[in-house]
Tab-separated table of C-alpha atoms and ligand atoms in Angstrom:
chain	number	residue	atom	x	y	z
J	1	MET	CA	5.923	10.280	-9.095
J	2	ALA	CA	3.829	13.214	-10.112
J	3	ARG	CA	0.969	12.393	-7.767
J	4	ARG	CA	1.140	11.322	-4.156
J	5	MET	CA	-1.033	8.725	-2.532
J	6	VAL	CA	-2.461	8.009	0.879
J	7	ALA	CA	-3.977	4.541	1.172
J	8	GLY	CA	-6.142	3.475	4.094
J	9	ASN	CA	-5.931	-0.236	4.855
J	10	TRP	CA	-8.848	-0.885	7.187
J	11	LYS	CA	-7.962	-4.581	7.541
J	12	MET	CA	-10.787	-6.492	9.306
J	13	ASN	CA	-12.213	-3.405	11.001
J	14	MET	CA	-15.338	-1.269	10.790
J	15	VAL	CA	-18.995	-2.204	10.381
J	16	ALA	CA	-21.281	-0.667	7.781
J	17	ASP	CA	-22.499	2.412	9.638
J	18	SER	CA	-19.166	3.698	10.888
J	19	ALA	CA	-17.559	2.846	7.539
J	20	LYS	CA	-20.210	4.849	5.678
J	21	GLU	CA	-19.796	7.784	7.998
J	22	LEU	CA	-16.054	7.855	7.449
J	23	VAL	CA	-16.455	7.624	3.671
J	24	ARG	CA	-19.024	10.416	3.731
J	25	SER	CA	-16.647	12.690	5.666
J	26	LEU	CA	-13.761	11.895	3.335
J	27	SER	CA	-15.793	12.412	0.184
J	28	VAL	CA	-16.986	15.886	1.125
J	29	ALA	CA	-13.695	17.127	2.580
J	30	ASP	CA	-11.475	19.247	0.390
J	31	ALA	CA	-8.478	17.028	-0.405
J	32	PRO	CA	-5.134	18.688	-1.034
J	33	CYS	CA	-4.401	18.703	-4.737
J	34	GLY	CA	-2.039	16.098	-6.057
J	35	VAL	CA	-2.981	13.455	-3.470
J	36	ASP	CA	-4.928	10.317	-4.403
J	37	ILE	CA	-6.912	8.756	-1.548
J	38	VAL	CA	-7.489	5.018	-1.813
J	39	LEU	CA	-9.557	3.025	0.675
J	40	PHE	CA	-9.239	-0.700	1.322
J	41	PRO	CA	-12.347	-1.606	3.315
J	42	PRO	CA	-13.618	-5.098	4.107
J	43	LEU	CA	-15.120	-6.084	0.737
J	44	ILE	CA	-18.518	-6.878	2.198
J	45	TRP	CA	-19.138	-3.132	2.498
J	46	LEU	CA	-17.647	-2.166	-0.855
J	47	ARG	CA	-20.819	-1.452	-2.834
J	48	GLU	CA	-22.459	0.586	-0.105
J	49	LEU	CA	-19.284	2.587	0.409
J	50	MET	CA	-18.851	3.264	-3.281
J	51	SER	CA	-22.351	4.615	-3.555
J	52	GLU	CA	-21.825	6.665	-0.387
J	53	ALA	CA	-18.648	8.134	-1.909
J	54	GLY	CA	-20.462	9.169	-5.105
J	55	ASP	CA	-18.131	11.278	-7.191
J	56	GLY	CA	-16.139	12.436	-4.158
J	57	GLY	CA	-12.861	11.487	-5.814
J	58	LEU	CA	-12.053	8.465	-3.650
J	59	TYR	CA	-10.572	5.259	-5.039
J	60	PHE	CA	-11.321	1.792	-3.673
J	61	GLY	CA	-9.334	-1.410	-3.612
J	62	GLY	CA	-9.126	-4.943	-2.280
J	63	GLN	CA	-6.851	-5.943	0.613
J	64	ASP	CA	-5.761	-9.039	-1.304
J	65	CYS	CA	-6.707	-11.014	-4.402
J	66	HIS	CA	-6.426	-14.501	-5.829
J	67	GLU	CA	-4.417	-14.830	-9.017
J	68	ALA	CA	-6.888	-17.191	-10.739
J	69	ASP	CA	-9.983	-15.643	-12.317
J	70	PHE	CA	-12.401	-18.296	-10.982
J	71	GLY	CA	-12.128	-21.612	-9.195
J	72	ALA	CA	-12.515	-23.724	-6.091
J	73	PHE	CA	-10.773	-21.353	-3.694
J	74	THR	CA	-13.116	-20.959	-0.738
J	75	GLY	CA	-12.994	-17.522	0.800
J	76	ASP	CA	-10.916	-15.932	-1.947
J	77	ILE	CA	-11.767	-13.095	-4.335
J	78	SER	CA	-10.058	-12.820	-7.711
J	79	ALA	CA	-8.358	-9.783	-9.206
J	80	ARG	CA	-10.854	-10.051	-12.031
J	81	MET	CA	-13.785	-9.824	-9.583
J	82	LEU	CA	-12.289	-6.787	-7.865
J	83	SER	CA	-11.920	-5.101	-11.199
J	84	VAL	CA	-15.516	-5.844	-12.236
J	85	ALA	CA	-16.701	-4.553	-8.835
J	86	GLY	CA	-15.128	-1.157	-9.581
J	87	CYS	CA	-11.875	-1.391	-7.632
J	88	SER	CA	-8.841	0.413	-9.015
J	89	HIS	CA	-6.160	-0.986	-6.692
J	90	VAL	CA	-5.308	-4.119	-4.731
J	91	ILE	CA	-2.817	-4.743	-1.923
J	92	VAL	CA	-0.709	-7.868	-2.422
J	93	GLY	CA	1.943	-9.383	-0.188
J	94	HIS	CA	0.901	-7.567	2.979
J	95	SER	CA	2.925	-8.973	5.866
J	96	GLU	CA	-0.275	-10.227	7.520
J	97	ARG	CA	-1.059	-12.285	4.387
J	98	ARG	CA	2.518	-13.554	4.325
J	99	LYS	CA	2.394	-14.439	8.049
J	100	PHE	CA	-1.138	-15.781	8.537
J	101	HIS	CA	-1.717	-17.251	5.075
J	102	GLY	CA	1.794	-18.444	4.276
J	103	GLU	CA	2.142	-16.386	1.096
J	104	GLY	CA	5.633	-16.135	-0.385
J	105	ASP	CA	7.187	-13.966	-3.073
J	106	ALA	CA	6.245	-16.245	-5.993
J	107	ARG	CA	2.598	-16.030	-4.981
J	108	VAL	CA	2.856	-12.284	-4.532
J	109	LEU	CA	4.285	-11.982	-8.046
J	110	ALA	CA	1.424	-14.075	-9.473
J	111	LYS	CA	-1.128	-11.872	-7.722
J	112	ALA	CA	0.547	-8.685	-8.961
J	113	ARG	CA	0.492	-10.071	-12.515
J	114	ALA	CA	-3.192	-10.977	-12.231
J	115	ALA	CA	-3.967	-7.507	-10.920
J	116	LEU	CA	-2.175	-5.847	-13.846
J	117	GLU	CA	-3.875	-8.121	-16.304
J	118	HIS	CA	-7.255	-6.944	-15.034
J	119	GLY	CA	-6.381	-3.261	-15.016
J	120	LEU	CA	-5.813	-2.956	-11.273
J	121	ILE	CA	-2.833	-1.196	-9.716
J	122	PRO	CA	-1.158	-3.612	-7.319
J	123	ILE	CA	0.369	-2.205	-4.143
J	124	VAL	CA	3.098	-4.733	-3.414
J	125	CYS	CA	4.207	-4.777	0.233
J	126	ILE	CA	7.701	-5.696	1.302
J	127	GLY	CA	9.539	-5.224	4.571
J	128	GLU	CA	12.121	-6.664	6.917
J	129	SER	CA	11.613	-8.138	10.381
J	130	LEU	CA	13.213	-6.709	13.499
J	131	GLU	CA	15.555	-9.664	13.476
J	132	ASN	CA	16.639	-8.883	9.886
J	133	ARG	CA	17.307	-5.288	10.860
J	134	GLU	CA	19.207	-6.068	14.039
J	135	ARG	CA	21.412	-8.493	12.179
J	136	GLY	CA	22.188	-5.887	9.541
J	137	GLU	CA	20.330	-7.881	6.876
J	138	THR	CA	17.702	-5.301	5.929
J	139	PHE	CA	18.913	-4.671	2.381
J	140	GLU	CA	19.697	-8.305	1.715
J	141	HIS	CA	16.180	-9.294	2.767
J	142	LEU	CA	14.493	-6.541	0.771
J	143	GLY	CA	16.682	-7.365	-2.221
J	144	ARG	CA	15.479	-10.961	-2.104
J	145	GLN	CA	11.833	-9.891	-1.909
J	146	LEU	CA	12.368	-7.521	-4.840
J	147	ASP	CA	14.169	-10.085	-6.977
J	148	ALA	CA	11.539	-12.769	-6.471
J	149	GLY	CA	8.352	-10.717	-6.225
J	150	LEU	CA	8.858	-7.634	-8.347
J	151	VAL	CA	11.865	-7.562	-10.681
J	152	PRO	CA	10.340	-10.143	-13.088
J	153	LEU	CA	7.648	-7.554	-13.910
J	154	GLY	CA	10.248	-5.565	-15.900
J	155	ASP	CA	8.804	-2.460	-17.529
J	156	ASP	CA	5.460	-3.097	-15.817
J	157	LEU	CA	7.155	-1.968	-12.585
J	158	THR	CA	6.025	1.577	-13.338
J	159	ARG	CA	2.409	0.336	-13.162
J	160	VAL	CA	2.982	-1.078	-9.688
J	161	ILE	CA	3.204	0.719	-6.357
J	162	VAL	CA	5.713	-0.621	-3.858
J	163	ALA	CA	4.915	-0.215	-0.162
J	164	TYR	CA	7.854	-0.443	2.219
J	165	GLU	CA	6.430	-1.663	5.507
J	166	PRO	CA	9.024	-2.718	8.078
J	167	LEU	CA	7.375	-5.507	10.068
J	168	TRP	CA	8.569	-4.061	13.354
J	169	ALA	CA	6.663	-0.832	12.627
J	170	ILE	CA	3.259	-2.286	11.667
J	171	GLY	CA	0.690	-1.687	14.378
J	172	THR	CA	3.423	-1.249	16.990
J	173	GLY	CA	3.485	2.531	17.336
J	174	ARG	CA	7.172	2.315	16.437
J	175	THR	CA	7.743	4.132	13.133
J	176	ALA	CA	10.877	4.032	11.028
J	177	THR	CA	12.648	7.362	11.377
J	178	PRO	CA	12.453	9.532	8.273
J	179	GLU	CA	16.155	8.775	7.696
J	180	GLN	CA	15.668	5.009	8.012
J	181	ALA	CA	12.712	5.108	5.638
J	182	GLN	CA	14.528	7.347	3.129
J	183	GLU	CA	17.582	5.093	3.116
J	184	VAL	CA	15.419	2.103	2.215
J	185	HIS	CA	13.263	3.975	-0.327
J	186	GLU	CA	16.364	5.227	-2.118
J	187	PHE	CA	17.701	1.676	-2.259
J	188	LEU	CA	14.364	0.370	-3.570
J	189	ARG	CA	14.109	3.076	-6.216
J	190	GLY	CA	17.604	2.265	-7.437
J	191	ARG	CA	16.848	-1.453	-7.656
J	192	LEU	CA	13.531	-0.892	-9.421
J	193	HIS	CA	15.169	1.425	-11.921
J	194	ALA	CA	17.925	-1.117	-12.549
J	195	ALA	CA	15.196	-3.664	-13.360
J	196	ALA	CA	13.465	-1.300	-15.813
J	197	PRO	CA	16.235	1.072	-16.936
J	198	ASP	CA	14.253	2.570	-19.833
J	199	GLN	CA	11.797	4.099	-17.381
J	200	ASP	CA	12.276	7.395	-15.589
J	201	VAL	CA	13.701	6.840	-12.106
J	202	GLN	CA	10.915	8.965	-10.608
J	203	ASP	CA	8.230	6.736	-12.157
J	204	PHE	CA	8.413	4.059	-9.466
J	205	PRO	CA	5.974	5.090	-6.750
J	206	ILE	CA	7.046	3.959	-3.275
J	207	LEU	CA	4.825	4.310	-0.213
J	208	TYR	CA	5.903	4.017	3.399
J	209	GLY	CA	3.721	2.095	5.868
J	210	GLY	CA	4.045	1.205	9.525
J	211	SER	CA	2.571	3.298	12.365
J	212	VAL	CA	2.122	6.398	10.207
J	213	LYS	CA	0.416	9.001	12.412
J	214	PRO	CA	-0.378	12.711	12.164
J	215	ALA	CA	2.685	13.380	14.349
J	216	ASN	CA	5.208	11.729	12.023
J	217	ALA	CA	3.610	12.020	8.560
J	218	ALA	CA	4.988	15.444	7.658
J	219	PHE	CA	8.565	14.486	8.615
J	220	LEU	CA	8.379	11.301	6.586
J	221	MET	CA	6.889	13.172	3.637
J	222	GLU	CA	9.840	15.566	3.530
J	223	GLN	CA	12.021	12.703	2.339
J	224	PRO	CA	12.624	12.809	-1.414
J	225	ASP	CA	11.903	9.140	-2.083
J	226	ILE	CA	8.674	8.825	-0.086
J	227	ASP	CA	5.673	9.213	-2.410
J	228	GLY	CA	2.909	8.640	0.116
J	229	PHE	CA	1.657	6.300	2.813
J	230	LEU	CA	-0.092	3.018	3.432
J	231	VAL	CA	-1.922	3.633	6.697
J	232	GLY	CA	-3.545	1.046	8.959
J	233	GLY	CA	-4.771	2.083	12.424
J	234	ALA	CA	-4.765	5.838	11.791
J	235	SER	CA	-7.004	5.414	8.710
J	236	LEU	CA	-9.941	4.267	10.844
J	237	GLU	CA	-10.801	7.734	12.128
J	238	PHE	CA	-11.415	10.813	10.072
J	239	GLU	CA	-9.299	13.242	12.134
J	240	SER	CA	-6.127	11.189	12.112
J	241	PHE	CA	-6.497	10.023	8.505
J	242	TRP	CA	-7.251	13.508	7.262
J	243	ALA	CA	-4.251	14.977	9.070
J	244	ILE	CA	-2.043	12.432	7.301
J	245	ILE	CA	-3.645	13.203	3.922
J	246	LYS	CA	-2.981	16.906	4.451
J	247	ALA	CA	0.602	16.189	5.433
J	248	ALA	CA	1.002	14.346	2.133
J	249	GLY	CA	-0.164	17.390	0.186
J	250	VAL	CA	2.453	19.231	-1.783
J	251	ASP	CA	2.347	22.154	0.667
J	252	GLY	CA	2.303	19.806	3.692
O	301	LIG	P1	-0.393	0.521	10.854
O	301	LIG	O1	-0.580	-0.560	9.670
O	301	LIG	O2	-0.474	1.894	10.218
O	301	LIG	O3	-1.509	0.253	11.813
O	301	LIG	O4	0.958	0.276	11.450
O	301	LIG	C1	0.002	-0.378	8.414
O	301	LIG	C2	-0.299	-1.559	7.523
O	301	LIG	O5	-0.363	-2.692	8.000
O	301	LIG	O6	-0.486	-1.390	6.300
């Protein structure tokens, strides 16, 4: 991918004042060229944060979406609504949605399709559990998630961002080694290209997520198939998030 990306998934964290302060710091800081910064705040703060960001070059997205445009779905927000609200991206299939809201690959595919239909870039999360990994089933598991949740998108796969987030690395402080992450990213890139062979193999952006920190970001970024990061905990403070963004810059 020509550009790199660092996405900050704030999850259910931050209240308005601290969120605004962080956005202000990010919007005035001098981002390394070639890196897109996308924030996924709690939606209740979205408008305020967008106006705080001004034309500071930040992108905003939703942490999830519903695939229907409207309807009796209490608590949900549709891809269409996110798009109208000015979002450019949406995370779908995050492991916390899969675990706490029972979302499976078919649902993830429907959400990704809805996002594309409304001009949003879906960031589709996949990842294996510790059990999968210890049993040597990492690639089998990821292959299943790809086949059911992504491959049906065909040529649209170049309009999607895949985030590899091993479940055992999310919020645990235990990161995949650069070699482990590279091995998986290379596998994913190959499978995505096989599903859309007319596209350039480099046109399938793949982010790594799971305990990305300033201390490991540069090593991960050296891997040829890692195009950026989806960051949780370390995106909540300017210093740590900014160090990761700089590590993602072309010059590191
Ligand atoms: P983490 O979360 O960086 O806190 O591990 C990543 C994620 O859940 O996207």
